[in-house]
Amino acid sequence: MQNIIKNKLSLIASLFLICIYGLAFLADFVAPYNPNELHSNYGYMKPSQVYLDSKGLYVYRRTQVVDKENYIKKSLEIKDKKYHLKFFNNNKIISVEKPGEIFLLGTDSLGRDLLSRLLFGARPSLTIGFISLIIAFPLGLLYGGISGYFGGLADNLMMRVAEAIMSLPSFYLLIILSALLPANLSNFQRFAMITFILSFISWAGLARIIRGQVLAIKEKEFIESARSIGLDSISTIIKHLIPHTFSFVIISATLSVPSFIIGETALSFLGLGINQPDPSWGNILAEGKELSNILTRPWLLWSPALLIFFSVFSFNIIGDSLRDYFDPKNS
């Protein structure tokens, strides 16, 4: 029963990640607006209410008035005309007749569509994990493989270096290094530097575990056979030792992606990562954290928070399922 539940959760998690990555990849087509497009009269607008009639889905034009008693803005629908939604029109999945506007998740303080910003913001927040893996994991695999294969003094020295990196408080180091980045960097350059920093602080743990696995494998017969036919050490490590650690690497990679996502999101949330106006889940979440927004405009907080939570949770569910699948006790 427990395995059935885990398999269903893993399937749901996989479908969720496929959907969210697909939406991020197709953001130019899926998002109703450009993420930085300003709608000056629609700041802090609530999510649009969609209606249905015989012609299809429609919305009303809206305006905002100030509640003088509570000093908050309220949106009012002007029901003089219906503005029907259009699908697959002007290279957009969904659009609306002008001058109507549709904000399915509401807007931020500048009147930017939150749904569009979340879709485009998913690109840096979700891709940073895989880019960091491409950098960190080959380094950790090769470093740990060399250390475990040669052993002796080389192993001791290499492991002391890895342990020194592992002993650094990674999140605080990440904040310090990000804070030291030049202020005039573009968001693309800042994203590249954050990716490098995340990769730098994450390879050592993998290297130490790979080293332990290589120590257990290197005395087996197929390694001795490779040595006997004259295969050099590096080729032996790459062709024979490292492939036997792939089951662990797949699990570790799946479980590492959430930490990269959280790392980038946390930096952007603190203003040390992707900066406005370019969207990132972290800097979108930062606006929602204000107490006034939590009380009166909860969509600013819950939309990015739920996306971050379910993305991280999905990767953890899949990683846990892979760990059970590759566990020899379950075979």
JSON list of C-alpha atoms in Angstrom, two decimals, residues 35 108 112-122 125 265 268-269 274 276-290 293 299-305 307-308:
[
{"chain": "A", "resi": 35, "resn": "PRO", "atom": "CA", "xyz": [6.38, 40.42, -17.80]},
{"chain": "A", "resi": 108, "resn": "ASP", "atom": "CA", "xyz": [1.72, 43.92, -8.57]},
{"chain": "A", "resi": 112, "resn": "ARG", "atom": "CA", "xyz": [2.34, 44.16, -14.09]},
{"chain": "A", "resi": 113, "resn": "ASP", "atom": "CA", "xyz": [0.49, 40.90, -14.67]},
{"chain": "A", "resi": 114, "resn": "LEU", "atom": "CA", "xyz": [1.52, 38.47, -11.93]},
{"chain": "A", "resi": 115, "resn": "LEU", "atom": "CA", "xyz": [0.85, 35.33, -14.00]},
{"chain": "A", "resi": 116, "resn": "SER", "atom": "CA", "xyz": [3.14, 36.55, -16.78]},
{"chain": "A", "resi": 117, "resn": "ARG", "atom": "CA", "xyz": [5.88, 37.44, -14.29]},
{"chain": "A", "resi": 118, "resn": "LEU", "atom": "CA", "xyz": [5.62, 34.05, -12.58]},
{"chain": "A", "resi": 119, "resn": "LEU", "atom": "CA", "xyz": [5.91, 32.20, -15.90]},
{"chain": "A", "resi": 120, "resn": "PHE", "atom": "CA", "xyz": [8.95, 34.19, -17.01]},
{"chain": "A", "resi": 121, "resn": "GLY", "atom": "CA", "xyz": [10.38, 34.16, -13.48]},
{"chain": "A", "resi": 122, "resn": "ALA", "atom": "CA", "xyz": [10.29, 30.37, -13.51]},
{"chain": "A", "resi": 125, "resn": "SER", "atom": "CA", "xyz": [14.46, 29.90, -10.70]},
{"chain": "A", "resi": 265, "resn": "THR", "atom": "CA", "xyz": [15.11, 32.15, -4.71]},
{"chain": "A", "resi": 268, "resn": "SER", "atom": "CA", "xyz": [16.61, 37.11, -5.16]},
{"chain": "A", "resi": 269, "resn": "PHE", "atom": "CA", "xyz": [14.27, 37.44, -2.18]},
{"chain": "A", "resi": 274, "resn": "ILE", "atom": "CA", "xyz": [17.96, 38.58, -9.96]},
{"chain": "A", "resi": 276, "resn": "GLN", "atom": "CA", "xyz": [13.84, 44.07, -10.73]},
{"chain": "A", "resi": 277, "resn": "PRO", "atom": "CA", "xyz": [12.49, 44.60, -13.30]},
{"chain": "A", "resi": 278, "resn": "ASP", "atom": "CA", "xyz": [13.47, 41.11, -14.49]},
{"chain": "A", "resi": 279, "resn": "PRO", "atom": "CA", "xyz": [11.23, 38.55, -12.80]},
{"chain": "A", "resi": 280, "resn": "SER", "atom": "CA", "xyz": [12.32, 35.73, -10.53]},
{"chain": "A", "resi": 281, "resn": "TRP", "atom": "CA", "xyz": [10.21, 33.80, -8.05]},
{"chain": "A", "resi": 282, "resn": "GLY", "atom": "CA", "xyz": [12.38, 35.22, -5.28]},
{"chain": "A", "resi": 283, "resn": "ASN", "atom": "CA", "xyz": [11.97, 38.91, -6.10]},
{"chain": "A", "resi": 284, "resn": "ILE", "atom": "CA", "xyz": [8.24, 38.40, -6.79]},
{"chain": "A", "resi": 285, "resn": "LEU", "atom": "CA", "xyz": [7.92, 36.79, -3.36]},
{"chain": "A", "resi": 286, "resn": "ALA", "atom": "CA", "xyz": [9.82, 39.70, -1.80]},
{"chain": "A", "resi": 287, "resn": "GLU", "atom": "CA", "xyz": [7.04, 42.13, -2.68]},
{"chain": "A", "resi": 288, "resn": "GLY", "atom": "CA", "xyz": [4.40, 39.85, -1.20]},
{"chain": "A", "resi": 289, "resn": "LYS", "atom": "CA", "xyz": [6.13, 39.65, 2.18]},
{"chain": "A", "resi": 290, "resn": "GLU", "atom": "CA", "xyz": [5.04, 43.16, 3.20]},
{"chain": "A", "resi": 293, "resn": "ASN", "atom": "CA", "xyz": [0.21, 42.92, 1.13]},
{"chain": "A", "resi": 299, "resn": "TRP", "atom": "CA", "xyz": [-2.19, 36.74, -4.15]},
{"chain": "A", "resi": 300, "resn": "LEU", "atom": "CA", "xyz": [1.21, 38.48, -4.23]},
{"chain": "A", "resi": 301, "resn": "LEU", "atom": "CA", "xyz": [2.54, 36.09, -1.58]},
{"chain": "A", "resi": 302, "resn": "TRP", "atom": "CA", "xyz": [0.72, 32.83, -2.14]},
{"chain": "A", "resi": 303, "resn": "SER", "atom": "CA", "xyz": [1.22, 32.52, -5.89]},
{"chain": "A", "resi": 304, "resn": "PRO", "atom": "CA", "xyz": [5.07, 32.43, -5.87]},
{"chain": "A", "resi": 305, "resn": "ALA", "atom": "CA", "xyz": [5.19, 30.69, -2.48]},
{"chain": "A", "resi": 307, "resn": "LEU", "atom": "CA", "xyz": [5.01, 27.41, -6.89]},
{"chain": "A", "resi": 308, "resn": "ILE", "atom": "CA", "xyz": [8.29, 27.25, -4.96]}
]
